[in-house]
Tab-separated table of C-alpha atoms in Angstrom:
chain	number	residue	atom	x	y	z
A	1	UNK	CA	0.000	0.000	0.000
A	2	UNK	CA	2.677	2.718	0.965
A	3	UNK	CA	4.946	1.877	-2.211
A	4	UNK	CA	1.390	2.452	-4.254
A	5	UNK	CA	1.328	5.738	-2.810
A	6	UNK	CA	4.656	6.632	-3.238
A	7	UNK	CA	3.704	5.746	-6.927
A	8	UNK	CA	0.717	8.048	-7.077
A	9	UNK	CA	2.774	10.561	-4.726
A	10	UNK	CA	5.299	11.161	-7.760
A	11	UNK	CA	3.100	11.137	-10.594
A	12	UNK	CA	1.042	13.692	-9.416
A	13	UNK	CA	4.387	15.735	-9.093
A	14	UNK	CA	5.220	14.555	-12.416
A	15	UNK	CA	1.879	15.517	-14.066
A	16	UNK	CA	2.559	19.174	-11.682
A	17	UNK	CA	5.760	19.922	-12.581
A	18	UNK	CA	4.497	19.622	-16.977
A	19	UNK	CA	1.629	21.879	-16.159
A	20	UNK	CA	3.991	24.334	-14.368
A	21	UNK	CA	7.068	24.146	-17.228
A	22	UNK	CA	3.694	24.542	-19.830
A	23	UNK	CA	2.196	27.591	-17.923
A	24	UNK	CA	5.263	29.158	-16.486
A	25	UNK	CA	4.785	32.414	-17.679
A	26	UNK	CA	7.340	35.054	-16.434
A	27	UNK	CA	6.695	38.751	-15.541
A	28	UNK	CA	7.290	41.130	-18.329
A	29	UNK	CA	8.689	44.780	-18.042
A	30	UNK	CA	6.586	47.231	-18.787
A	31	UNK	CA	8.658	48.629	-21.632
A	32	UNK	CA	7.558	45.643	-23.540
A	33	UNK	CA	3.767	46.268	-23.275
A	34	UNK	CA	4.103	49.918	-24.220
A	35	UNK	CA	4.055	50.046	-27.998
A	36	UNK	CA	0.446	47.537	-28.130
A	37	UNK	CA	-1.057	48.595	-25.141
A	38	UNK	CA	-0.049	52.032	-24.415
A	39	UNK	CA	0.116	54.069	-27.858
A	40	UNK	CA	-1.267	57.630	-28.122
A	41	UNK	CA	-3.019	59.006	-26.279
A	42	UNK	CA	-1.577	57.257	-23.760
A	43	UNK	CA	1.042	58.975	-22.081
A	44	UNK	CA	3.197	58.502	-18.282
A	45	UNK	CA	2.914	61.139	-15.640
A	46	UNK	CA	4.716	60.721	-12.230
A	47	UNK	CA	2.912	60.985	-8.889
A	48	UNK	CA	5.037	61.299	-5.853
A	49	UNK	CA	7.339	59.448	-7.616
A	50	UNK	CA	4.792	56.433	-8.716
A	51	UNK	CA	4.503	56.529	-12.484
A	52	UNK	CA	1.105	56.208	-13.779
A	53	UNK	CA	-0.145	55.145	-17.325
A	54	UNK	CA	-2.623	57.771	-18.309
A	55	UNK	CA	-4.646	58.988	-20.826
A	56	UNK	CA	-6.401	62.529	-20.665
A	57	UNK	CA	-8.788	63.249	-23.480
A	58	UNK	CA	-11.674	65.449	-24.835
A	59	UNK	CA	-11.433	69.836	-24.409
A	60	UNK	CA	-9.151	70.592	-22.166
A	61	UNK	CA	-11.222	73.721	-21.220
A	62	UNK	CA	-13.727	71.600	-19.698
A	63	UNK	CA	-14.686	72.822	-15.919
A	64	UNK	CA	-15.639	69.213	-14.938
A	65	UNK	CA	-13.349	66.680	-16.051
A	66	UNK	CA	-14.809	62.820	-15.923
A	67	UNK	CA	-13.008	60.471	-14.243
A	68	UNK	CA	-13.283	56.656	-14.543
A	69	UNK	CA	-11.519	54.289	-12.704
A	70	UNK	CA	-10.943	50.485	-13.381
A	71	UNK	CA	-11.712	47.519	-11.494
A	72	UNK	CA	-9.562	44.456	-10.135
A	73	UNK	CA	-7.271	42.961	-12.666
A	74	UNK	CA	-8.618	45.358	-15.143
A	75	UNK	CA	-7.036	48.858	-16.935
A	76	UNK	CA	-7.762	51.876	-18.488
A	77	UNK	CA	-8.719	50.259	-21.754
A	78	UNK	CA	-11.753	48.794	-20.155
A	79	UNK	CA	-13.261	52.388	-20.882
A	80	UNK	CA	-12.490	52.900	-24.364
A	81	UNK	CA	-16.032	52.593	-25.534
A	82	UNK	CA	-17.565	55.001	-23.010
A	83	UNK	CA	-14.472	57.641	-23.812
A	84	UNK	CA	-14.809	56.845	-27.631
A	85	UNK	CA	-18.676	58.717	-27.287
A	86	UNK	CA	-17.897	61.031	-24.052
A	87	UNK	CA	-14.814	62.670	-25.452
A	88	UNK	CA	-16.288	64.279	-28.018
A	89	UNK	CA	-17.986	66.582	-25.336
A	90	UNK	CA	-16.204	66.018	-22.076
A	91	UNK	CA	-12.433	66.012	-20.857
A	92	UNK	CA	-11.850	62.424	-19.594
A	93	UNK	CA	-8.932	61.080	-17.970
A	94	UNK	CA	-8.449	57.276	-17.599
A	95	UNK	CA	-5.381	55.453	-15.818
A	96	UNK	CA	-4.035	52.175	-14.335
A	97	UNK	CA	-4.514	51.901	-10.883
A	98	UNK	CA	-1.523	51.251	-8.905
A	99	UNK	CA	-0.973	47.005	-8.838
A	100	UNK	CA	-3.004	47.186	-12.287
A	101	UNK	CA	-2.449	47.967	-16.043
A	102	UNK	CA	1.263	49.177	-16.797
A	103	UNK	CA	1.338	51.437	-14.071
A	104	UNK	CA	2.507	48.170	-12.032
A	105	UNK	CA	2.792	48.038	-8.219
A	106	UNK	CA	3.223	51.034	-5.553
A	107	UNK	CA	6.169	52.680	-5.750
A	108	UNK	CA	7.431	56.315	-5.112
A	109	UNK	CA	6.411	57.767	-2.029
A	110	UNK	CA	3.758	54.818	-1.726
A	111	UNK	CA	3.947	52.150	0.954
A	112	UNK	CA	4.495	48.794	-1.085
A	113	UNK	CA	1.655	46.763	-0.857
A	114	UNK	CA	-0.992	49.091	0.584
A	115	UNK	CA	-3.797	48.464	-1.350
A	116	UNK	CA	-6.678	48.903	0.604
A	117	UNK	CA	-9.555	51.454	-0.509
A	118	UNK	CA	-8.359	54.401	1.431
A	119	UNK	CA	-4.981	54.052	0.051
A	120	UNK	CA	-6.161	54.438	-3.363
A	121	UNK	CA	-8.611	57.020	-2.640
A	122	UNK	CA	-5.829	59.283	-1.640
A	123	UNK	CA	-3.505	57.934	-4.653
A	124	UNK	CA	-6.373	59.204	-7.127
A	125	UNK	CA	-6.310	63.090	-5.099
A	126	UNK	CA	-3.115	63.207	-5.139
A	127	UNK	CA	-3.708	62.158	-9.054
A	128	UNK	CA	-6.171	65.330	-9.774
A	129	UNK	CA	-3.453	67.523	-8.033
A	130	UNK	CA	-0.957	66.942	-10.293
A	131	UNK	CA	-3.441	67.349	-13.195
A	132	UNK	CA	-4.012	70.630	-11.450
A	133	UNK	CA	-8.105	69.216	-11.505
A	134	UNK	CA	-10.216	70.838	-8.778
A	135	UNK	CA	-13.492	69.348	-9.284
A	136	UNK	CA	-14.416	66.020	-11.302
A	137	UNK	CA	-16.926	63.371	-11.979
A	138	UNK	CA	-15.733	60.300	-10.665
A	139	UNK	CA	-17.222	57.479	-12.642
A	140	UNK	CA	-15.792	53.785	-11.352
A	141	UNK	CA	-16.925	50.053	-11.976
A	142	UNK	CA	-16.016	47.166	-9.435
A	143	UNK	CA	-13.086	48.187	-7.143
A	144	UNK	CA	-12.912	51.232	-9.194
A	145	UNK	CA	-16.576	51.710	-8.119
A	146	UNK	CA	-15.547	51.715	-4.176
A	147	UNK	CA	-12.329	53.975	-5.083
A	148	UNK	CA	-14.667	56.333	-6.100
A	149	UNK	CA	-16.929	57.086	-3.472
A	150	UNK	CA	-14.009	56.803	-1.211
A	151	UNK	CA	-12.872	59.562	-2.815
A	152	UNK	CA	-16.259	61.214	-2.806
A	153	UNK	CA	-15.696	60.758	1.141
A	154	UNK	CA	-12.272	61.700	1.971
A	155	UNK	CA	-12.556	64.852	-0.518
A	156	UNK	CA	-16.129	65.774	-1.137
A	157	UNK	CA	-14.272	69.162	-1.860
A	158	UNK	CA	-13.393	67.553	-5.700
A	159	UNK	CA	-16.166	65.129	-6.584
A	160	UNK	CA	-18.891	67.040	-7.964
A	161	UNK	CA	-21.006	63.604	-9.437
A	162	UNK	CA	-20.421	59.983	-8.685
A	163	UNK	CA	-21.100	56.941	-11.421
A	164	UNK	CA	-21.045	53.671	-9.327
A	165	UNK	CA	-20.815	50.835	-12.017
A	166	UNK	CA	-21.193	47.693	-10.273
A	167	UNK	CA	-18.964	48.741	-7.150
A	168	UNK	CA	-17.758	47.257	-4.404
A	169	UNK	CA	-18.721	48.287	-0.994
A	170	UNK	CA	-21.322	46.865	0.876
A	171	UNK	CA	-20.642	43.126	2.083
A	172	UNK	CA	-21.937	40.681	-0.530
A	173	UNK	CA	-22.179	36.823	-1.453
A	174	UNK	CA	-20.770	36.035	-4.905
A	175	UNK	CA	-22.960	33.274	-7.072
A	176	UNK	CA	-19.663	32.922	-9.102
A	177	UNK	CA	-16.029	33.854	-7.993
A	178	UNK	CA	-13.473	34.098	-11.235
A	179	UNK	CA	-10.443	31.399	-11.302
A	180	UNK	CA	-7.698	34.188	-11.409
A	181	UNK	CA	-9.391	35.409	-7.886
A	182	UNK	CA	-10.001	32.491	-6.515
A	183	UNK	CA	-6.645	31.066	-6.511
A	184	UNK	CA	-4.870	34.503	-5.693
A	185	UNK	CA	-6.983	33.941	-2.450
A	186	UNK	CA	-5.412	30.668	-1.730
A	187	UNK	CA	-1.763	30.672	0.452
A	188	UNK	CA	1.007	29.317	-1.058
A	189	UNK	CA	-0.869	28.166	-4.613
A	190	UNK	CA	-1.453	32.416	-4.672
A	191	UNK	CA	2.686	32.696	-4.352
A	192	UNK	CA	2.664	29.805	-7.286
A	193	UNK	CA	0.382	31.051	-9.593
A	194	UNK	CA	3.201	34.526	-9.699
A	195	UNK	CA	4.650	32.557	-11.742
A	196	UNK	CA	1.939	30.862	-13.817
A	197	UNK	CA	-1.007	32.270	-16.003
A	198	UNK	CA	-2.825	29.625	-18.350
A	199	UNK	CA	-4.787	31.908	-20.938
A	200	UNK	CA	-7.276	30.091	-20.515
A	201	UNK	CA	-7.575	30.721	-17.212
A	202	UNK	CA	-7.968	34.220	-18.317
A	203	UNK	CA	-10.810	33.584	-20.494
A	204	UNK	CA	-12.517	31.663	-17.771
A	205	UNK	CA	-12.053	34.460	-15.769
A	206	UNK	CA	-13.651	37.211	-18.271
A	207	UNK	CA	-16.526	34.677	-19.246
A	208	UNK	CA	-17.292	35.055	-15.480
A	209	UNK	CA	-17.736	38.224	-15.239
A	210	UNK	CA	-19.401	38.912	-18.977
A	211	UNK	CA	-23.286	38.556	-18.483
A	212	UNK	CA	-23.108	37.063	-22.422
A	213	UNK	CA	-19.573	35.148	-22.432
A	214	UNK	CA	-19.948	34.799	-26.164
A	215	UNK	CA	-19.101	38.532	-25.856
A	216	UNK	CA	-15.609	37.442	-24.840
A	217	UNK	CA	-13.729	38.505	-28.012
A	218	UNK	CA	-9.821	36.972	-28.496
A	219	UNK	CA	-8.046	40.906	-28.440
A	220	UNK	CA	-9.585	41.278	-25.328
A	221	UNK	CA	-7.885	37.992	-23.761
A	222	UNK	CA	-4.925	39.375	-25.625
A	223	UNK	CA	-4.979	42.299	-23.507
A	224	UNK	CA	-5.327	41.442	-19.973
A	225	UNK	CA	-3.132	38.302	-20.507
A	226	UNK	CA	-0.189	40.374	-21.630
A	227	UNK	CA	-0.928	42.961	-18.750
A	228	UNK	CA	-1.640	40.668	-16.163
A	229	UNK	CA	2.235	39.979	-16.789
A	230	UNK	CA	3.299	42.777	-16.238
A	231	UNK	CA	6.233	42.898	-13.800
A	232	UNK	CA	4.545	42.823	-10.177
A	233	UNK	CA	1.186	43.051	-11.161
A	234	UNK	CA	0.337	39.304	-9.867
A	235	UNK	CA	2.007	39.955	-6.883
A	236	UNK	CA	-0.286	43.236	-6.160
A	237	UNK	CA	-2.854	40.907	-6.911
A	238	UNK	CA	-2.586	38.565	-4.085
A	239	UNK	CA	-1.602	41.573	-2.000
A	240	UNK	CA	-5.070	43.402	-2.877
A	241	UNK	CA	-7.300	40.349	-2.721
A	242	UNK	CA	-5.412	39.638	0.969
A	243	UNK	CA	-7.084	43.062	2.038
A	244	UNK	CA	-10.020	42.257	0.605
A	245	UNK	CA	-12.483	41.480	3.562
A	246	UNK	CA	-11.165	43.292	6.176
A	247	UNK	CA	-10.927	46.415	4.430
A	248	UNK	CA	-14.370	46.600	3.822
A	249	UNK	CA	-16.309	49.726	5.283
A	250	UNK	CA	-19.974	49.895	4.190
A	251	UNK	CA	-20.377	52.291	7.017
A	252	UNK	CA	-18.734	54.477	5.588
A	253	UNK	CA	-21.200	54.324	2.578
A	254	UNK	CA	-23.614	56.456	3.686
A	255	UNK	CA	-21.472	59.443	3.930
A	256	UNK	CA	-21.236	60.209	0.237
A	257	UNK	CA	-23.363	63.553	-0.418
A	258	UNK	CA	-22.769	63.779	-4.595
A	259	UNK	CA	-25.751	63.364	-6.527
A	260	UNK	CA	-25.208	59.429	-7.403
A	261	UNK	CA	-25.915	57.598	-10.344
A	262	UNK	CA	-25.753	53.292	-9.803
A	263	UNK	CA	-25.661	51.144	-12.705
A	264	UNK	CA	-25.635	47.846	-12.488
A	265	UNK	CA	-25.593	44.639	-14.481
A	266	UNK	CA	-28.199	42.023	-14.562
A	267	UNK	CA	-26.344	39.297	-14.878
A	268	UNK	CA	-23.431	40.392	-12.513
A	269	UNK	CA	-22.603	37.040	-10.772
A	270	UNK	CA	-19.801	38.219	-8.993
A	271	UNK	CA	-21.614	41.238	-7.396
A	272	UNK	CA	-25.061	40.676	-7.313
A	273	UNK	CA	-27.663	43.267	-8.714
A	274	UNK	CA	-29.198	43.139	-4.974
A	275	UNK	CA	-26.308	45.037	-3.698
A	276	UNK	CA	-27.241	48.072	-6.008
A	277	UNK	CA	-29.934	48.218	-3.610
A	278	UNK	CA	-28.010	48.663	-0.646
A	279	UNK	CA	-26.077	51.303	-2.367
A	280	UNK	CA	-29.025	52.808	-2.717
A	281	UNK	CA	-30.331	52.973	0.574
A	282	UNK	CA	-27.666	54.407	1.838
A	283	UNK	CA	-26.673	56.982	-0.607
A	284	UNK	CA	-29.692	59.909	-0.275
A	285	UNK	CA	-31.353	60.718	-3.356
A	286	UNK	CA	-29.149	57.978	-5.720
A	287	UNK	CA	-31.024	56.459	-8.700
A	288	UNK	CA	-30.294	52.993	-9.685
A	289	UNK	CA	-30.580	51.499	-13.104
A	290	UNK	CA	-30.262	48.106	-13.842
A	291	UNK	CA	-28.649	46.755	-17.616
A	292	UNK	CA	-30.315	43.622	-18.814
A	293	UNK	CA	-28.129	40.929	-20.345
A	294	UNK	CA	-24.953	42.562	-18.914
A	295	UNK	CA	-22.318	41.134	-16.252
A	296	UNK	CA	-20.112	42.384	-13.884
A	297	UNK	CA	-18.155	44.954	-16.568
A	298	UNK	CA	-21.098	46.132	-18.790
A	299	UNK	CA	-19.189	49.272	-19.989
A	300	UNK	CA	-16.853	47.273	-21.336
A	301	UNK	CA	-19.284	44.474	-22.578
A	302	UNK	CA	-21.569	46.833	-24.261
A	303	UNK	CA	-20.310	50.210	-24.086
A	304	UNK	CA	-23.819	52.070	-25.571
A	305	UNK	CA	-26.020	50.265	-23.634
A	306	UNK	CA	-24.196	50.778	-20.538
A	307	UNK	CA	-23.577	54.399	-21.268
A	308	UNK	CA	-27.064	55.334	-21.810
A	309	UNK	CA	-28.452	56.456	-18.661
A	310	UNK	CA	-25.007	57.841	-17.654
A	311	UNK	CA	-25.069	59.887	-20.686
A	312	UNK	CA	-28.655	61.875	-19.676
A	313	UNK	CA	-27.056	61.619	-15.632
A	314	UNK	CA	-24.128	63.254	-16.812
A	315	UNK	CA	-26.028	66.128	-19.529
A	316	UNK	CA	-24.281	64.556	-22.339
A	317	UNK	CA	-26.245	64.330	-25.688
């Protein structure tokens, strides 16, 4: 009996060690994602000495910039559909969150590894100050959802309007949580999986969070495989999703003042639509809209649809 588990002891490590050696997928710098995921407008700013990958479009004369932040293992580009139509109108600045994109982990005057909603919320003021921005919308789906009205509480000063696209905040039960995440929750097969990234573990992942996974289209596997490899990012990964529940602070929710608009996907399995209701109830005078058909990241499953009621919220034709 023991030698037939010593048998089935070292094939298993066999049959580990090919799926590592086929998966191993090292991190890449970020001067190697520049030229097909960062071409103009893109451009780098520095931040207390954290450089940021940016992109500020639309009249620059415009007295109230939008701002729309990206959710967890996302980037800027998840936007390009709702700047493609606002821009024409409306100055709009998009960037990679610190851990995310190409702007890669915190660095600068940033404590490494301090991810937690607060952190960021004073990352994206200290942002608008060095854009020299005194007053913005702050639009934001997922995590960038809950960096938002952070910032709408810790500086109610510079948001004037707040876009909550499936955001986190209030404490929620997931129907569905994507592979990437779960494992990056896991100890020790988290530190592993630095070093690993199946594609289609990617694809699993975005047909998870797409309310129509048939919507999944290869360039955008393309894209957040190659940036998910950028150097650090899966560490920051682990590092956020390690903060996760105990830097939640739904009390805090109700503090927001802005006028609120909450959009939310039907089929978001990952935050459920109920939750837009809870937003609700705690934000005074917030409307909610619900998207049928979309997931967790309708702006950047459907970009029109999704930017429809924003578009009359916001007094954009």
């Amino acid at each position: 009996m023991k030698g037939m588990i010593r048998k089935l002891v070292g094939a298993l490590l066999i049959v580990t060690a090919g799926v590592v050696a086929l998966t191993r997928q090292d991190d890449r710098p970020v001067e190697t994602l520049v030229a097909r995921w960062a071409p103009p407008p893109s451009e780098f700013v520095e931040v207390r000495g954290q450089v940021v990958h940016l992109r500020d479009e639309g009249p620059r004369g415009d007295p109230l910039p939008i701002v729309l932040i990206h959710g967890t293992g996302a980037s800027l580009h998840t936007w390009e559909g709702w700047v493609a139509q606002l821009k024409t109108q409306r100055r709009v600045v998009t960037f990679d969150l610190p851990g995310f994109g190409l702007t890669g982990p915190f660095a600068g005057q940033y404590p490494s590894g301090d991810y937690r909603g607060d952190s960021y919320a004073r990352f994206v003021v200290d942002l608008l100050d060095r854009l020299q921005v005194q007053r913005v919308v702050i639009g934001g789906n997922s995590l960038g959802g809950e960096v938002a009205w952070r910032t709408a509480v810790l500086a109610p000063q510079r948001v004037e309007r707040l876009v909550l696209v499936d955001a986190s905040g209030p404490r929620f039960t997931p129907q569905v949580i994507p592979p990437g995440f779960a494992i990056a929750r896991v100890p020790v097969l988290n530190r592993v999986a630095e070093h690993l990234l199946p594609r289609s573990m990617v694809r699993a992942t975005l047909h998870s969070v797409y309310g129509d996974p048939a919507r999944v289209a290869e360039p955008v596997v393309d894209r957040y495989f190659d940036i998910t490899l950028r150097e650090g990012n899966r560490r920051a990964l682990n590092q956020r999703l390690a903060l996760l529940e105990s830097d939640l602070r739904p009390e805090l929710i109700g503090k927001v003042s802005q006028p609120t608009l909450i959009l939310w996907g039907e089929r978001d399995r990952l935050i459920p639509p109920q939750t837009a209701q809870l937003f609700a109830a705690s934000i005074a005078g917030s409307q909610v809209v619900v998207l049928p058909g979309l997931g967790h990241v309708p702006q950047e499953e459907d970009p029109q649809a999704s930017l429809a009621a924003a578009k009359a919220f916001l007094g954009v034709d």
